[in-house]
CSV table of N, CA and C in Angstrom, one decimal:
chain,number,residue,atom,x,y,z
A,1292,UNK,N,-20.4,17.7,34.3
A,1292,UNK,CA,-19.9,18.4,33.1
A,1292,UNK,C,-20.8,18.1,31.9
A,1293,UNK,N,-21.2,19.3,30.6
A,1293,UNK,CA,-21.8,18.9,29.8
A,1293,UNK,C,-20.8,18.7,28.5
A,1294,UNK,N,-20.6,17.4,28.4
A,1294,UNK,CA,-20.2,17.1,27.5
A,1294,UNK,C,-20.2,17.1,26.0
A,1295,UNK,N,-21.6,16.6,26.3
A,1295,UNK,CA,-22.6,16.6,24.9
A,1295,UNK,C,-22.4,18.3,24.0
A,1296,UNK,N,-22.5,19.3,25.1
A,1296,UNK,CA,-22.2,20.3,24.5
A,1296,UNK,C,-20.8,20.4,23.9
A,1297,UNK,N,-20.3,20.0,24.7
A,1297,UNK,CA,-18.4,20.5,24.1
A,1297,UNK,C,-18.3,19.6,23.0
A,1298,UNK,N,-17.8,18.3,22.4
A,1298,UNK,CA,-18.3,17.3,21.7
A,1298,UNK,C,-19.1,17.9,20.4
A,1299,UNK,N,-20.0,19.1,20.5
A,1299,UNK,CA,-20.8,19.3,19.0
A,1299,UNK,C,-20.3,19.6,18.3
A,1300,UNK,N,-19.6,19.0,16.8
A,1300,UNK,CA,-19.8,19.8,16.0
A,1300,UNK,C,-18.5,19.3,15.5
A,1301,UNK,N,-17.4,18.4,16.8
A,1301,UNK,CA,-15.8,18.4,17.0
A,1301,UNK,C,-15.8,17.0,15.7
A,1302,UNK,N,-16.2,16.5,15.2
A,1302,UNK,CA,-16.1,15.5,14.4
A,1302,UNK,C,-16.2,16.2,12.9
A,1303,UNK,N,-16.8,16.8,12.9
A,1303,UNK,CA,-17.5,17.7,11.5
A,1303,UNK,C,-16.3,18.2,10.7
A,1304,UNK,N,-15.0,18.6,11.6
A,1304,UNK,CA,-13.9,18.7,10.6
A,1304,UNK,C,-13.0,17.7,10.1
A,1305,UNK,N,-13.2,17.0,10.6
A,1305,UNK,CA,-12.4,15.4,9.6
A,1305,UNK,C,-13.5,15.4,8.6
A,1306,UNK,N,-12.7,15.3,7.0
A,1306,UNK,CA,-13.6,15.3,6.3
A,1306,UNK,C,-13.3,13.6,5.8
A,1307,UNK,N,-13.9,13.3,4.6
A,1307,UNK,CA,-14.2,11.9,4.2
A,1307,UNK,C,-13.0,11.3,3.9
A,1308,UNK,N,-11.7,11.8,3.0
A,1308,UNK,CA,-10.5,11.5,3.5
A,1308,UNK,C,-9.8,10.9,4.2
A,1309,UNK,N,-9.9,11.8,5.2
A,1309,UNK,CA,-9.4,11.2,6.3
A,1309,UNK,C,-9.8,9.8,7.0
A,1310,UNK,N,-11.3,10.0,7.0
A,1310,UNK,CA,-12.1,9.0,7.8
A,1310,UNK,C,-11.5,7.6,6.6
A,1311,UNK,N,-12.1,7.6,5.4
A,1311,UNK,CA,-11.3,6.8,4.4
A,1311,UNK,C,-10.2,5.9,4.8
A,1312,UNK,N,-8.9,6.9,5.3
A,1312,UNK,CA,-7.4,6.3,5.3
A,1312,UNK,C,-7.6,5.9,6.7
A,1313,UNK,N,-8.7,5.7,7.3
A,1313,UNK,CA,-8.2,4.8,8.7
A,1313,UNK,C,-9.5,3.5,8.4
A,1314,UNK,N,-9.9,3.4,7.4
A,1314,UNK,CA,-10.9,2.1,6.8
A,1314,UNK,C,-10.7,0.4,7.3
A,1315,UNK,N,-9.1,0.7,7.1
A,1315,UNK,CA,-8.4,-0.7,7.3
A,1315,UNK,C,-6.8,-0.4,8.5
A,1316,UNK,N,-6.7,-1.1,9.3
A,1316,UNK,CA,-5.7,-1.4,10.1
A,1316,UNK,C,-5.6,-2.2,10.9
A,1317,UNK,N,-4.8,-2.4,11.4
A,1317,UNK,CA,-3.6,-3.0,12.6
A,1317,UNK,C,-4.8,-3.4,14.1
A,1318,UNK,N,-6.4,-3.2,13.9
A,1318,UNK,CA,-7.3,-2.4,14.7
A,1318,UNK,C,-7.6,-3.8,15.6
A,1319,UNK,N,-6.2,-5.0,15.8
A,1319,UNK,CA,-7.3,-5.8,16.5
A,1319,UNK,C,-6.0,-6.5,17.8
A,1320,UNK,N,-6.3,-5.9,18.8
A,1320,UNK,CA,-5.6,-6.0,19.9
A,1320,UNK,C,-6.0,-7.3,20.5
A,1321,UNK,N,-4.8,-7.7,21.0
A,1321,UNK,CA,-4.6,-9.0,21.9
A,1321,UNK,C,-4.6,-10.6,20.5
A,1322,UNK,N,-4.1,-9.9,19.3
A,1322,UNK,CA,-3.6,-10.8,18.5
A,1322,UNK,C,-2.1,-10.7,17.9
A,1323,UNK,N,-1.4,-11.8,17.8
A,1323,UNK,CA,-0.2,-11.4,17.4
A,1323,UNK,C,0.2,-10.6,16.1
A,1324,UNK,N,-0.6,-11.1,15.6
A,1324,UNK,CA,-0.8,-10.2,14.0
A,1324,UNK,C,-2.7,-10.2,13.5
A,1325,UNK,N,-3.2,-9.5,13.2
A,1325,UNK,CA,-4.2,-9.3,12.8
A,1325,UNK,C,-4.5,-7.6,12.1
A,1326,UNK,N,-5.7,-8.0,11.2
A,1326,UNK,CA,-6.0,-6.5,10.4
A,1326,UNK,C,-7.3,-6.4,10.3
A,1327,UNK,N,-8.2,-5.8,10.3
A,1327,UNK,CA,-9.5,-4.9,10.7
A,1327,UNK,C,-10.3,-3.9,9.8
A,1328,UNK,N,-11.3,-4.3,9.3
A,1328,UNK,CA,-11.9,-2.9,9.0
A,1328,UNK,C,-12.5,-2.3,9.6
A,1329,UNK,N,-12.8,-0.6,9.4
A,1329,UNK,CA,-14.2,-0.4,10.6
A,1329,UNK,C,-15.0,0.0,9.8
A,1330,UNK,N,-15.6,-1.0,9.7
A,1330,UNK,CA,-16.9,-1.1,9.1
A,1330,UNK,C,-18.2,-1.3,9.7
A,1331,UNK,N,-19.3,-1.1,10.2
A,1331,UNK,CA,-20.5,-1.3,11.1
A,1331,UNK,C,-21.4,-1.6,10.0
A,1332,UNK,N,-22.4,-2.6,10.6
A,1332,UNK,CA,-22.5,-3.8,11.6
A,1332,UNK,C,-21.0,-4.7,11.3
A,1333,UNK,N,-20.7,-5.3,10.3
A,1333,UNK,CA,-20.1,-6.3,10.2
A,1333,UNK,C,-18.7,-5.5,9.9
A,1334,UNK,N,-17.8,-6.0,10.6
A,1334,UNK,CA,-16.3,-5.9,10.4
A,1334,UNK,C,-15.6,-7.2,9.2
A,1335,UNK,N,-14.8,-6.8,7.9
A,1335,UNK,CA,-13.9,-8.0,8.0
A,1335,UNK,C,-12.4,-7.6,8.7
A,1336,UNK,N,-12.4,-8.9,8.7
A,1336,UNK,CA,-10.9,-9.1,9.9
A,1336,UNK,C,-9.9,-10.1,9.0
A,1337,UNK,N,-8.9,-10.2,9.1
A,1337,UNK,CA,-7.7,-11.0,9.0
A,1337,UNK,C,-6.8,-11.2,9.5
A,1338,UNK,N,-5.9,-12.2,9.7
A,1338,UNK,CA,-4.7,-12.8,10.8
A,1338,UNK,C,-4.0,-14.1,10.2
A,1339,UNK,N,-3.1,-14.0,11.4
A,1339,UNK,CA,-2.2,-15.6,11.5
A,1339,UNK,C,-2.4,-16.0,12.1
A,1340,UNK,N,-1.7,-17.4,12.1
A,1340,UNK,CA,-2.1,-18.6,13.2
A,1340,UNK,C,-1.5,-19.7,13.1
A,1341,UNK,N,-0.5,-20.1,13.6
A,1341,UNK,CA,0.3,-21.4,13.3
A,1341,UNK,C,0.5,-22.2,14.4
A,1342,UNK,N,1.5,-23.0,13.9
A,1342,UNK,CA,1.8,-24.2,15.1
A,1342,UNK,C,2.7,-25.3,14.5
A,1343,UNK,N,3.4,-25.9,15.4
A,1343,UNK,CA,4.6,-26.9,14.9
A,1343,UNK,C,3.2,-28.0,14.0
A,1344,UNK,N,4.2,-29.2,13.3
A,1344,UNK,CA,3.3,-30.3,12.7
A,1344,UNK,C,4.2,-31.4,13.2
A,1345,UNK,N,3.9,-32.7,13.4
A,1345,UNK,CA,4.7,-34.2,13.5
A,1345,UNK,C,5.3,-34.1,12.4
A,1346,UNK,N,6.3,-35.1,12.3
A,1346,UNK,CA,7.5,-35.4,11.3
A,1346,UNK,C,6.7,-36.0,10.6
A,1347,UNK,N,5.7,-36.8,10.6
A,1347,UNK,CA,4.9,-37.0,9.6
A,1347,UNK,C,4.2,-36.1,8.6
A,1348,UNK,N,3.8,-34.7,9.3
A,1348,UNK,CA,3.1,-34.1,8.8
A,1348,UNK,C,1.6,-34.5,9.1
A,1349,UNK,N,1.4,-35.5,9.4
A,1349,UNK,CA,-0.2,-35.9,10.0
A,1349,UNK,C,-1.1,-35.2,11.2
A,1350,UNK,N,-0.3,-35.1,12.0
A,1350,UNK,CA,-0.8,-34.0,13.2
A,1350,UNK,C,-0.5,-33.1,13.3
A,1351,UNK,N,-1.2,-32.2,14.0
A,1351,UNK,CA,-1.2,-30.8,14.4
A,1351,UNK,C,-0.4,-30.4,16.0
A,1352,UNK,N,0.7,-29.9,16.1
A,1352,UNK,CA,0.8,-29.7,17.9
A,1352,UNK,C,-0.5,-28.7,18.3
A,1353,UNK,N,-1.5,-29.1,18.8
A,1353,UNK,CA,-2.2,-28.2,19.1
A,1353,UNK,C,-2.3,-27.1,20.5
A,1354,UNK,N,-1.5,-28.1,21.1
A,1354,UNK,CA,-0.8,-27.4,22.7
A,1354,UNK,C,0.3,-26.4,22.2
A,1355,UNK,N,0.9,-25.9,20.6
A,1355,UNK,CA,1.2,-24.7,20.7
A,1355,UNK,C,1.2,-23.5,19.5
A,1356,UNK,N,-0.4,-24.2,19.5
A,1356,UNK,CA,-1.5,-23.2,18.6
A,1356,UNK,C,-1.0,-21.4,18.9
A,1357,UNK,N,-0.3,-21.0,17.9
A,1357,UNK,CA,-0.4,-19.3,18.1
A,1357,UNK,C,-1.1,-18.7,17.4
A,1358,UNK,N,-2.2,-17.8,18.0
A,1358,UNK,CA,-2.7,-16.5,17.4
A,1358,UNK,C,-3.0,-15.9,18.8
A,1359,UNK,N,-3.0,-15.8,19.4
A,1359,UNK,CA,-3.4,-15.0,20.2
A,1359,UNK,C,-2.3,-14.3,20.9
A,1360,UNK,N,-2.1,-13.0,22.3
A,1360,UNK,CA,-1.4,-12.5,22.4
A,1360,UNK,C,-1.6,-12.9,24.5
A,1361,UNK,N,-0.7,-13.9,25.2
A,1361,UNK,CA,-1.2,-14.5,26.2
A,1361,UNK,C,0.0,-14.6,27.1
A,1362,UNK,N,-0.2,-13.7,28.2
A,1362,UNK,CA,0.7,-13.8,29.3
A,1362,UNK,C,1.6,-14.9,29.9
A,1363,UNK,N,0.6,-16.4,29.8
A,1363,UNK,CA,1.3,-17.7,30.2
A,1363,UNK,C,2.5,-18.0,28.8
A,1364,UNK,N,2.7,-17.1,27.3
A,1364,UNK,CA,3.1,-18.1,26.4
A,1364,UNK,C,4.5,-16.8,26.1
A,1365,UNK,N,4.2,-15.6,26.8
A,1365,UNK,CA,5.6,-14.6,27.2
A,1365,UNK,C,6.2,-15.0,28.2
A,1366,UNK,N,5.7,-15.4,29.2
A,1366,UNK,CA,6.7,-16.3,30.2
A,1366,UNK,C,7.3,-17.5,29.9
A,1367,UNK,N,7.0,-18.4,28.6
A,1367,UNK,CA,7.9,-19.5,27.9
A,1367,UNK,C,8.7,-18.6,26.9
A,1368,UNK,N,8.4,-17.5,26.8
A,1368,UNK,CA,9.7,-16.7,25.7
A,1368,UNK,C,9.0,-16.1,24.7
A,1369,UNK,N,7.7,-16.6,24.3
A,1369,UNK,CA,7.3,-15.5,23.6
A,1369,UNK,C,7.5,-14.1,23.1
A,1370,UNK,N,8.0,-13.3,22.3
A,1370,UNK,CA,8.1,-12.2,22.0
A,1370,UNK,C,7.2,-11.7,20.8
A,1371,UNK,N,6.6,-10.3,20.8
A,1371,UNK,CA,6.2,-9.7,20.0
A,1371,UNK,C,5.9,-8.6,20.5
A,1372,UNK,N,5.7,-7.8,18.9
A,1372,UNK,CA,5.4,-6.5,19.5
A,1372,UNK,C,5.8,-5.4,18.3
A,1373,UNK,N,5.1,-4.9,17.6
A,1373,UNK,CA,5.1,-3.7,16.4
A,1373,UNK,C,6.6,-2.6,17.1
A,1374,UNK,N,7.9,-2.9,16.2
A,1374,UNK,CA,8.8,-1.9,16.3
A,1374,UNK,C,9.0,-1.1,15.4
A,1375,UNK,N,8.1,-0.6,14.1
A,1375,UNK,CA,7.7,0.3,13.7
A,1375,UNK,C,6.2,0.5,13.6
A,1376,UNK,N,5.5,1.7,13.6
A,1376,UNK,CA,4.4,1.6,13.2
A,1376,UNK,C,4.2,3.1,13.0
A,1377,UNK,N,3.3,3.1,11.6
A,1377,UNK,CA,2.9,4.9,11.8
A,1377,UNK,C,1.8,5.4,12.5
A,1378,UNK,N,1.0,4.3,13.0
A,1378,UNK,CA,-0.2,4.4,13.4
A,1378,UNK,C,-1.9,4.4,12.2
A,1379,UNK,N,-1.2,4.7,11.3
A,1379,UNK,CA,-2.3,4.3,9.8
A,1379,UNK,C,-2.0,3.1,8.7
A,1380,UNK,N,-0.6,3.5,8.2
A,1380,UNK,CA,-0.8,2.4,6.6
A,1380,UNK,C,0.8,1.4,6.9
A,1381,UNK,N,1.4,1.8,8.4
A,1381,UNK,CA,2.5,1.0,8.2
A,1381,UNK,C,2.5,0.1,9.7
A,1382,UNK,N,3.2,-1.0,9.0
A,1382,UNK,CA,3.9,-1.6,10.9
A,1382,UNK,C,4.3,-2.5,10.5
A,1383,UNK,N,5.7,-2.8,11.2
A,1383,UNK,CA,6.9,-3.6,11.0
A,1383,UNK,C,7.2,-4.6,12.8
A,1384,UNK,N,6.9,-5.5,12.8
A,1384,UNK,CA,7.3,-7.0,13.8
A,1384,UNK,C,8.0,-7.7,13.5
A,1385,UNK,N,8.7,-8.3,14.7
A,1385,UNK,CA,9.0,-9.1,14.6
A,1385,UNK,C,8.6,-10.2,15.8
A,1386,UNK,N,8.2,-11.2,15.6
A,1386,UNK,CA,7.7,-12.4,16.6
A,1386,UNK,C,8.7,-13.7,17.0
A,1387,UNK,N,9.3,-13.8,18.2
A,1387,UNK,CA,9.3,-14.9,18.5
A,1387,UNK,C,8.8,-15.9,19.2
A,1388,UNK,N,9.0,-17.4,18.5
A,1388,UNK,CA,8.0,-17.5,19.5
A,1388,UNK,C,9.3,-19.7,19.7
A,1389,UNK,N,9.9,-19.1,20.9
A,1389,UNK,CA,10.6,-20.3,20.7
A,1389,UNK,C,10.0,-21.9,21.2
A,1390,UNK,N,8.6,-21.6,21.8
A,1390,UNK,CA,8.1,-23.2,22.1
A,1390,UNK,C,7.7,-23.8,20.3
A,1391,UNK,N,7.4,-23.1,19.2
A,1391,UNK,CA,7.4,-24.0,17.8
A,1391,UNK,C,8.4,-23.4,17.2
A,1392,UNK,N,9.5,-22.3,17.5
A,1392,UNK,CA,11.1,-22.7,17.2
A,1392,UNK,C,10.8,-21.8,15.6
A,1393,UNK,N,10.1,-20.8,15.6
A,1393,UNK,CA,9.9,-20.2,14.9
A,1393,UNK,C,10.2,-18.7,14.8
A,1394,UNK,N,10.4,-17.9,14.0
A,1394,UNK,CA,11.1,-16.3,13.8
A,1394,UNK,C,10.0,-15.7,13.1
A,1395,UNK,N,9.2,-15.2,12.8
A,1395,UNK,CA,8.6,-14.7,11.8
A,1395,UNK,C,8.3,-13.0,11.9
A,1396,UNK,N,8.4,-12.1,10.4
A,1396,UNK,CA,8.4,-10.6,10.4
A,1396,UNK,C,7.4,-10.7,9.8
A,1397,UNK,N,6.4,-9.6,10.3
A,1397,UNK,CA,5.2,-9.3,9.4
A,1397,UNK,C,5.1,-8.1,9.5
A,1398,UNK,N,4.8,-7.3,8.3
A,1398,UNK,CA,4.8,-6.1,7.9
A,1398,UNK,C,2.9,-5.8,7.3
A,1399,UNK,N,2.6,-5.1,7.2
A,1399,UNK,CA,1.5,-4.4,7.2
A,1399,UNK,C,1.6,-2.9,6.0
A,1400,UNK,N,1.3,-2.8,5.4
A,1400,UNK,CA,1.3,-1.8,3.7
A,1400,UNK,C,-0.1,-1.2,3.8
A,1401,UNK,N,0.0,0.2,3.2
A,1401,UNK,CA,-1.6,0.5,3.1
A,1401,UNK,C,-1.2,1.2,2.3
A,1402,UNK,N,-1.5,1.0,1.0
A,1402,UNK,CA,-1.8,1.4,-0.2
A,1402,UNK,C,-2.8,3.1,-0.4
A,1403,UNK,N,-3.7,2.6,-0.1
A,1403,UNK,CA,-5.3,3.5,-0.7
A,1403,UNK,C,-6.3,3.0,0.7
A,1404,UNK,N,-7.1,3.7,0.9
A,1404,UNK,CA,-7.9,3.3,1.8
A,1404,UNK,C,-8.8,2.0,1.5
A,1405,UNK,N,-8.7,1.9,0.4
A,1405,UNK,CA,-9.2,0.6,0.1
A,1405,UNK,C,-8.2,-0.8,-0.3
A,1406,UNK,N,-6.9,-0.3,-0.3
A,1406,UNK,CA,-6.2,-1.8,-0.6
A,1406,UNK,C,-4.9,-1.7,0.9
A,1407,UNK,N,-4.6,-2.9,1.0
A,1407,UNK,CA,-3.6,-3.4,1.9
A,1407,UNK,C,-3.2,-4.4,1.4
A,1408,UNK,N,-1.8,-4.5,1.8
A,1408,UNK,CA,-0.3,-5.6,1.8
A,1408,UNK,C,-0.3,-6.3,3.2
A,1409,UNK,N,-0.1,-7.4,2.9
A,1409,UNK,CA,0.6,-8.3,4.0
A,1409,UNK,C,1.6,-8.6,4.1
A,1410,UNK,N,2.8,-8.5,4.3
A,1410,UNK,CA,4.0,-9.4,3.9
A,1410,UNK,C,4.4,-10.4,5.0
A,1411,UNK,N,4.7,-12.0,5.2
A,1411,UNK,CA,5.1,-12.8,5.9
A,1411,UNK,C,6.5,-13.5,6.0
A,1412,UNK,N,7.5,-13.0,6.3
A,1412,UNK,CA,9.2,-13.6,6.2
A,1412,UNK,C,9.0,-14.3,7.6
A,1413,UNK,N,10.2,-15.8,7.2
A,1413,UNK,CA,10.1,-16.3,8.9
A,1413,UNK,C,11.1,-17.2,8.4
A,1414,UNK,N,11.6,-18.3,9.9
A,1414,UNK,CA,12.6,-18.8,9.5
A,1414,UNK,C,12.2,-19.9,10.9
A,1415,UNK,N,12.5,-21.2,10.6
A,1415,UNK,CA,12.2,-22.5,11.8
A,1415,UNK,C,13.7,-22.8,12.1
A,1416,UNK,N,14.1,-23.3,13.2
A,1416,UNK,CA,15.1,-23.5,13.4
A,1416,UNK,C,15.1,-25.4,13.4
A,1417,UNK,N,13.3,-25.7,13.3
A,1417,UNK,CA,13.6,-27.2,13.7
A,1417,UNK,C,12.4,-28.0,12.9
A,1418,UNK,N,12.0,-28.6,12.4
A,1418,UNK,CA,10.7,-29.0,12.5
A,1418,UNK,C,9.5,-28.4,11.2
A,1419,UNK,N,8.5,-29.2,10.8
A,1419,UNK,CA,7.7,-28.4,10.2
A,1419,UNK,C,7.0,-27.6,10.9
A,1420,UNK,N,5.8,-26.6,10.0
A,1420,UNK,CA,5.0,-25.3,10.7
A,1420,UNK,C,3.8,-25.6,9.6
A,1421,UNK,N,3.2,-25.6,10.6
A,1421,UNK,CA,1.7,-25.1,9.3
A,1421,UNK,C,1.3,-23.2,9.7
A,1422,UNK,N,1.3,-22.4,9.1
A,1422,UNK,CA,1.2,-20.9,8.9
A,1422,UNK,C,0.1,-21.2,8.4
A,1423,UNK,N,-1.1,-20.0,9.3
A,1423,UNK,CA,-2.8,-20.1,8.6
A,1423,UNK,C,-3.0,-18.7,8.5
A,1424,UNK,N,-3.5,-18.1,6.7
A,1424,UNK,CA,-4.0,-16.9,7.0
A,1424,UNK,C,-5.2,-16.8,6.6
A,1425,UNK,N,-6.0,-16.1,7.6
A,1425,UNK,CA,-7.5,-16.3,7.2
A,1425,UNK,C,-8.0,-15.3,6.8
A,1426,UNK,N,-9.6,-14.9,6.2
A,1426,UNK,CA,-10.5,-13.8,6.7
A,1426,UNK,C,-11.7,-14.2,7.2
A,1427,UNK,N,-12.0,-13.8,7.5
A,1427,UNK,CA,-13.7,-13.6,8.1
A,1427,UNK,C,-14.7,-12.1,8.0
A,1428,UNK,N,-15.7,-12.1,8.6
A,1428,UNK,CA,-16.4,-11.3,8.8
A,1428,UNK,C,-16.8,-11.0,10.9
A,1429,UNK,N,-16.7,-10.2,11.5
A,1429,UNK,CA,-16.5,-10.0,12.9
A,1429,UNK,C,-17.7,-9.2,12.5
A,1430,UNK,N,-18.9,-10.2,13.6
A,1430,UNK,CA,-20.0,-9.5,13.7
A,1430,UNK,C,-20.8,-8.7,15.0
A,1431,UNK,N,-19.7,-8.6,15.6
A,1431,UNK,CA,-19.3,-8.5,17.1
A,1431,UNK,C,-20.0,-7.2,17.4
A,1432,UNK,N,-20.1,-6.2,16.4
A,1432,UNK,CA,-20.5,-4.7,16.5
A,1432,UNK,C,-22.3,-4.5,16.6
A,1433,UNK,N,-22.9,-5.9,16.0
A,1433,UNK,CA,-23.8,-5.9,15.9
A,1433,UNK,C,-25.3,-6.1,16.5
């Protein structure tokens, strides 16, 4: 089949707009929470990442480091998963995650194609939490 032909031309009616309001999102799969621009070469990116702390506060549990989104840590109970989302400027989770005994909602806002909201509510039932939010640059495209 000629694709290349069918395909011409089919992009040309999304104008700048549009392209605009999809700049920043939700765009980064197999993380529990993370946000994305598409931007080429370089992507910035942002997320969470936590984990229980000792009663001291001196150490890290690092055996139950969460950011990632991992089959062995849904079979200890893990939950997540976007129960609202519009597919552009909104999405509403909620995460459990009962091996660090934690609840957390994170919401997602898109303002303008150039500004976004994060919002972070949560609640421990035991223990301290260190919560990490980062950015970077994802040069992955490159």
């Amino acid at each position: 089949a000629d694709f290349e032909h069918f395909s011409e031309g089919l992009l040309e009616h999304f104008g700048r707009e549009h392209n605009e309001s999809l700049l920043w999102g939700t765009y980064r799969p197999g993380l529990l929470f993370g946000v994305k621009s598409r931007t080429i070469p370089e992507a910035v990116v942002a997320g969470l990442m936590w984990t229980s702390v000792s009663k001291t506060g001196a150490r890290l549990d690092e055996s139950n480091f969460r950011h990632t989104c991992e089959e062995s840590e849904t079979k200890q109970g893990l939950k997540f998963g976007f129960s609202e989302h519009d597919g552009s400027s909104y999405g509403k989770q909620t995460i459990t995650d009962p091996g660090n005994k934690v609840e957390l909602q994170t919401y997602f806002f898109k303002r303008a194609f150039d500004s976004w909201t994060m919002r972070v509510a949560g609640s421990s039932s035991k223990g301290k939490k260190a919560l990490y939010f980062y950015l970077g640059v994802d040069e992955e495209l490159s």
